[in-house]
XYZ file of C-alpha atoms in Angstrom:
369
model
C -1.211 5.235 89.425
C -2.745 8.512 90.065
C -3.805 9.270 93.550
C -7.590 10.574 94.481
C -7.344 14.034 95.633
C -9.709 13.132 98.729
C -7.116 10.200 99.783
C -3.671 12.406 98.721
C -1.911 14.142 101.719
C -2.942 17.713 103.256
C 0.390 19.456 102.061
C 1.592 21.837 104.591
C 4.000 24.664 103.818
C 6.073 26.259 106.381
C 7.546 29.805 105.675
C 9.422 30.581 108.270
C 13.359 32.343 109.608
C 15.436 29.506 109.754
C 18.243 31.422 110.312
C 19.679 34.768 111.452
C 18.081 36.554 114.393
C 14.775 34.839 114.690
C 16.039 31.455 113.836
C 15.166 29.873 116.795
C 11.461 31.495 116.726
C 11.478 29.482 113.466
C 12.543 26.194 114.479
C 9.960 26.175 117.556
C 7.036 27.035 116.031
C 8.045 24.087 113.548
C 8.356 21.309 116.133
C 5.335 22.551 118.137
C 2.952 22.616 115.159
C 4.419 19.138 114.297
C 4.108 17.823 117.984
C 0.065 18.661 118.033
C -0.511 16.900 114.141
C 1.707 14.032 116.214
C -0.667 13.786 118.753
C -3.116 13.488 116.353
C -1.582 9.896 115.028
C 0.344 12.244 112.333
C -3.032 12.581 110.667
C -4.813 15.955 109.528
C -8.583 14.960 109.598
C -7.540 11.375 109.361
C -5.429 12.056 106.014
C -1.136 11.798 105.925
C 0.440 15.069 105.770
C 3.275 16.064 103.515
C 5.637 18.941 105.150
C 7.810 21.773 102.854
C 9.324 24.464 104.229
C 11.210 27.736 103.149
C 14.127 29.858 105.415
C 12.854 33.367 104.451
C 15.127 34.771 106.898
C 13.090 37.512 108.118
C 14.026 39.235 104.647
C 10.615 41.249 103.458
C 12.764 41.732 100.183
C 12.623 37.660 99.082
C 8.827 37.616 100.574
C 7.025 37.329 97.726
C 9.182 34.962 96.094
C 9.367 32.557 98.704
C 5.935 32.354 99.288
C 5.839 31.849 95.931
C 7.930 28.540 95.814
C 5.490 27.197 98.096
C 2.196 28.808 96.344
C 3.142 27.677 92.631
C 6.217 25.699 93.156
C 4.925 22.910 96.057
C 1.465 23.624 95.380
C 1.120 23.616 99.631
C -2.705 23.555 100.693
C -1.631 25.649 103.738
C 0.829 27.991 104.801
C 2.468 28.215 108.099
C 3.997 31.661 108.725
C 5.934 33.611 109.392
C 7.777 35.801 112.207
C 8.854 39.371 110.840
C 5.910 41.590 110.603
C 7.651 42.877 107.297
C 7.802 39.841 105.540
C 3.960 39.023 106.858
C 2.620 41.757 104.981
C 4.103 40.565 101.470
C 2.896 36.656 102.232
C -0.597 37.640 103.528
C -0.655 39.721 100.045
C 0.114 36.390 98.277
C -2.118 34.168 100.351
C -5.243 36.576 99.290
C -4.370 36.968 96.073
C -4.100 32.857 95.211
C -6.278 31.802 97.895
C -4.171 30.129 100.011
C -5.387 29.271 103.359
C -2.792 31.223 105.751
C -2.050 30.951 109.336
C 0.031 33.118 111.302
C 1.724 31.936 113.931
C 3.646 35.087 115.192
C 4.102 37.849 113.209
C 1.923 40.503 114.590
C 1.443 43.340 112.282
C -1.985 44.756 112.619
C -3.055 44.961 108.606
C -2.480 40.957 108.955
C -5.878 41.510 110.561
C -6.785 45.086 109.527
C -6.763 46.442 105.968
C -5.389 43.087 104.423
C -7.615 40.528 106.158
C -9.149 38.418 104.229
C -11.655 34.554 104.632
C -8.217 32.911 104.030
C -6.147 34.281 106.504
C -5.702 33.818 110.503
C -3.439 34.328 113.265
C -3.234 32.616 116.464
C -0.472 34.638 117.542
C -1.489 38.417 118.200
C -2.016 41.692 116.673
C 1.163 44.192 117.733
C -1.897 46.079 119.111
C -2.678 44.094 121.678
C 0.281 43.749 123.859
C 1.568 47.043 123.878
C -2.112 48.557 124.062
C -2.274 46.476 127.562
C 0.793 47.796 129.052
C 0.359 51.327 128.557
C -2.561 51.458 131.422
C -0.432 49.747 133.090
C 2.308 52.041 133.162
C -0.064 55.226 133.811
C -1.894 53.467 136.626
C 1.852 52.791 138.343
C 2.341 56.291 138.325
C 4.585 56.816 135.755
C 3.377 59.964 133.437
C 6.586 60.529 131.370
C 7.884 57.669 129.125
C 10.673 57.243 126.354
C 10.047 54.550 123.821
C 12.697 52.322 121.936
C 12.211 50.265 119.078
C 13.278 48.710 116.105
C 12.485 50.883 113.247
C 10.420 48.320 111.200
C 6.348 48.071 111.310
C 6.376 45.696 114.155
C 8.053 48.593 116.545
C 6.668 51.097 115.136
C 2.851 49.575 115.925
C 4.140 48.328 119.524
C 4.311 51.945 120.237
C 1.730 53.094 118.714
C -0.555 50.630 120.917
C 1.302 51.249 123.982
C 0.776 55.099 123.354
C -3.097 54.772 122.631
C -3.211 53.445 125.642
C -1.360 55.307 128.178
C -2.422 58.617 126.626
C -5.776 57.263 127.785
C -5.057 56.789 130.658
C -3.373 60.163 131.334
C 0.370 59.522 130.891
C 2.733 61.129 127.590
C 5.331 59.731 125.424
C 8.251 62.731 125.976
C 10.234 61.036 123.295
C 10.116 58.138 120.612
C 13.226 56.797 119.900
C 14.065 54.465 116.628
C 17.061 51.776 115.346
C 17.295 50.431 112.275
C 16.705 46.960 112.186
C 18.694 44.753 113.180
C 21.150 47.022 114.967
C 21.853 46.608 118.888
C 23.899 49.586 119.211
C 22.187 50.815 121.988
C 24.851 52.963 123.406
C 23.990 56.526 121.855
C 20.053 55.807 122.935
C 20.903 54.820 126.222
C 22.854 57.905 126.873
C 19.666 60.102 125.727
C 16.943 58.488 128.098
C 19.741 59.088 130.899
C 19.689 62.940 130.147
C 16.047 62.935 129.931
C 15.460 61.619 133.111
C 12.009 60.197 132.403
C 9.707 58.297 134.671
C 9.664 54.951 132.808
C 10.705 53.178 129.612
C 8.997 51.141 126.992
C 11.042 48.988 124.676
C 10.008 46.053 121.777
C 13.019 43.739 120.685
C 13.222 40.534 120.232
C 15.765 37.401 120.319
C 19.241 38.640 119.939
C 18.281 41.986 120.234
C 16.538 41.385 123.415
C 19.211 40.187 125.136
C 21.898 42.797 123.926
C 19.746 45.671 125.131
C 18.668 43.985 128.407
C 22.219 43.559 129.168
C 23.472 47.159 127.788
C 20.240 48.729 129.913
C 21.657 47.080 133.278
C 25.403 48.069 132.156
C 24.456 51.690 132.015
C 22.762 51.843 135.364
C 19.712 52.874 134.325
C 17.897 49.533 135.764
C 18.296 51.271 139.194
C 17.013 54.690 138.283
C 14.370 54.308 135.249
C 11.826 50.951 135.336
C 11.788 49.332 132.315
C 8.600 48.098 130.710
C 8.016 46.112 127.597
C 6.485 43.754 125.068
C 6.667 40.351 126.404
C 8.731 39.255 123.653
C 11.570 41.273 125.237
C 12.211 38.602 128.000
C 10.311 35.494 126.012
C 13.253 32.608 125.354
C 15.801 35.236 126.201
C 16.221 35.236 130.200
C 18.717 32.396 130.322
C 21.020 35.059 128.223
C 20.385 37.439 129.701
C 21.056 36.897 133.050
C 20.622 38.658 136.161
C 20.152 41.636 133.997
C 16.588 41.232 133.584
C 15.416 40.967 137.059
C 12.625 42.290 138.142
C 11.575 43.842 134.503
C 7.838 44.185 133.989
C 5.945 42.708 130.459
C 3.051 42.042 128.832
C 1.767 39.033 126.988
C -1.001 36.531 126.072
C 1.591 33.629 127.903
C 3.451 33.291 130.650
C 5.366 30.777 132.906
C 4.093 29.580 135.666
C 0.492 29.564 134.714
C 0.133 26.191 136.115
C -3.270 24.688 134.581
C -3.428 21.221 133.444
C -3.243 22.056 129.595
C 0.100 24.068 130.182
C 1.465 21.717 132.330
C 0.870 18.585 129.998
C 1.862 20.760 126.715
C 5.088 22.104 128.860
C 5.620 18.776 129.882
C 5.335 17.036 126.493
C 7.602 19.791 124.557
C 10.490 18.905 126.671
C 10.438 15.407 126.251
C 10.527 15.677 122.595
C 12.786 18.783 121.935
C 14.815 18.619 125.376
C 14.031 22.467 125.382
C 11.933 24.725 127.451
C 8.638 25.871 125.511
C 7.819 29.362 125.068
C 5.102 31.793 123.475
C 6.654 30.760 120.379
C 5.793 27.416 120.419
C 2.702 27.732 122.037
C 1.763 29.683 118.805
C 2.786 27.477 116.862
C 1.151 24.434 118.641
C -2.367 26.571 118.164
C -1.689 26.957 114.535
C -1.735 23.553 114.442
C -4.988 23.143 116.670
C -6.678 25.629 114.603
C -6.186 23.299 111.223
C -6.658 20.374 112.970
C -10.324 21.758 113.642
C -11.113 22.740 110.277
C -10.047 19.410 108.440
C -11.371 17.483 111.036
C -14.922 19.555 110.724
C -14.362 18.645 106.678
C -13.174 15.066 107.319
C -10.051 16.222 105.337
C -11.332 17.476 102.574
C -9.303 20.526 102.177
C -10.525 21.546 98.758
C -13.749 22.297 100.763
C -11.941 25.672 102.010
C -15.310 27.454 103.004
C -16.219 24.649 105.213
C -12.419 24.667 106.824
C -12.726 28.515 107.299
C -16.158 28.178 108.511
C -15.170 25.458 111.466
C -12.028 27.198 111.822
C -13.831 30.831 112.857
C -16.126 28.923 115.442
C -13.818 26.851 117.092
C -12.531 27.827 120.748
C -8.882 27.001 120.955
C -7.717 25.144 124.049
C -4.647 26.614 124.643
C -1.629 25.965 126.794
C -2.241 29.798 127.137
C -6.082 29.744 128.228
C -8.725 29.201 126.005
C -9.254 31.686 122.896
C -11.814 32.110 120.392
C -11.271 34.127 117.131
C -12.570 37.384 116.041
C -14.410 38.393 113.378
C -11.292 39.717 111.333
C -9.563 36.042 112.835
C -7.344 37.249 115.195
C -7.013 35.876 119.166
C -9.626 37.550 120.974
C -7.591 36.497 124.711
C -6.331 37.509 128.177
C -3.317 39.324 128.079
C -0.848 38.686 131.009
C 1.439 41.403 133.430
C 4.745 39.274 133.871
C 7.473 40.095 136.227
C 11.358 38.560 135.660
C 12.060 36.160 138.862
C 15.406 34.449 138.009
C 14.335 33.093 134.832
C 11.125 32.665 134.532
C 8.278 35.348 133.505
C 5.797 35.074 136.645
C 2.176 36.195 136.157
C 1.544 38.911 138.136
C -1.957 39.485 137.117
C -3.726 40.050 133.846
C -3.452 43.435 132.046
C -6.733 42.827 129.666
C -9.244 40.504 130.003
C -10.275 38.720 126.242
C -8.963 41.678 125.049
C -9.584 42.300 121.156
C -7.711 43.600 118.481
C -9.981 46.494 116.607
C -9.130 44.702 113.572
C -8.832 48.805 112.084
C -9.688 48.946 107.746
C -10.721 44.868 107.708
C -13.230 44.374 105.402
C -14.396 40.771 105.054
């Protein structure tokens, strides 16, 4: 017996690290998008939904062929991903090119919404813009003039800096020297030993997961916690501060979430994650929870008809997301247009300390839609 197309179920493909270094980034954006279609009686405007998923383990060099498996292979209506900025910029290229609706639930490289946007494709993550173009006034306006960066050499770092740079420049301060390690490398030691002989008045760093916590710990270990403040991305000290210990104290990031916000939507999604997952909820999850929100108003606007994909885009553009992490809308290129938060390390939380930008949006630079 065939099945109607209107009655079949909204097939949902996740592409996403499973494993190695971002693994666990993976696995929470999974069970937070699956919590919110839960709450939702399982339903995606009021039709059964089939799951398929794919480790591409942060590996741009697989990209396109995983993507594929779920394009061609599972025929998915949707596709949830992914983390690496690397690997984002070969799936978005396959999303646009078969028209496959595509939402992005972390990684944040800016052509995602810049020179490869496209109808088809949105993020409810953030644009590697947006963070690290918030913390550099911050840094200037603290007094600090004279900064050393340190990133991952991949896209994702080297944007970070490039938006934290924008920024302070603007505001009056300098970048004396950009440092860069290949991904995923943590030896730190060699780097660490520079910014000590440059003496400069702050530093700026983007890592993530694993990473994070090895250069936290290595930063603290060399003493120069005591003598040079240490800024970042917020994904420095997001899911990582149990690990990393006392090492982290006191360590200033930005972000569009935060603990301790304390509003009844964070509260009740906080509240709700542990319960099912027995795990604290972070950025990650929230992201992936507002993937999920996002589709859920754009089949719901269609009744579930996803082959209607300009009426799910259409809803899906005018919706305003009610977010554990305050309520966004999306921009034109379909990127987060939202507050991003100053954090401070207390123990182990990240504790707003105020808000860097207010609905601060990404410039969405070479999108043409």
């Amino acid at each position: 017996m065939t099945v109607n197309a209107a009655e079949r179920p909204v097939k949902v493909g996740f592409m996403l690290p499973y494993s190695g270094t971002y693994a666990a980034l993976g696995n929470g954006i999974t069970n937070a998008f699956k919590m919110a279609i839960d709450e939702q009686g399982g339903k995606l405007g009021g039709r059964d939904v089939e799951y398929y998923s794919v480790d591409d383990a942060s590996d741009p060099a697989k990209a396109v062929e995983n993507a594929n498996r779920l394009v061609k292979r599972d025929d998915v209506d949707v596709i949830i991903g992914t983390v690496h900025s690397g690997v984002s910029m070969a799936l978005s290229k396959v999303a646009r090119d078969s028209d496959t609706l595509l939402i992005v639930p972390n990684a944040g490289a800016n052509e995602v919404t810049g020179v490869i946007c496209a109808p088809n494709i949105f993020r409810t993550s953030f644009s590697n813009w947006q963070p690290s173009f918030a913390m550099g006034g911050v840094v200037a306006k603290q007094g600090h003039k004279k900064v050393v960066t340190l990133t991952w050499k991949y896209a994702a770092g080297e944007q970070m800096v490039a938006g934290f740079k924008e920024s302070l420049e603007a505001n009056g301060g300098e970048i004396v020297k950009e440092l860069y390690i290949p991904f995923p490398s943590v030896e730190f030691q060699p780097f660490l030993t520079e910014i000590a002989s440059i003496k400069p008045d702050a530093v700026y760093v983007f890592f993530a997961g694993g990473g994070a916590v090895k250069f936290v710990q290595d930063y603290a270990a060399a003493g120069l916690s005591r003598s040079v403040p240490l800024y970042a991305s917020g994904f420095l000290t997001e899911g990582t501060l149990e690990a990393q210990g006392v090492a982290a104290e006191g360590t200033h990031t930005t972000l569009h979430y935060a603990d301790g916000l304390d509003t009844p939507r964070d509260n009740a999604f906080r509240e709700a994650y542990k319960k099912n997952y027995k795990l604290e909820p972070d950025v990650y999850t929230v992201q992936g929870y507002d993937a999920a929100q996002l589709l859920i108003a754009g089949l719901n606007a269609v009744k579930g008809d996803i082959a209607d994909q300009k009426g799910v885009i259409a809803a899906m553009e005018s919706t305003k997301i009610d977010s554990p992490r305050g309520s966004f809308t999306m921009s034109k290129s379909h990127n987060p247009v939202q507050d991003i938060y100053l954090r401070k390390v207390q123990g182990k939380k990240n504790i707003v300390v105020g808000i860097a930008s207010k609905a601060l949006e990404d410039p969405a630079r070479g999108c043409k839609m």
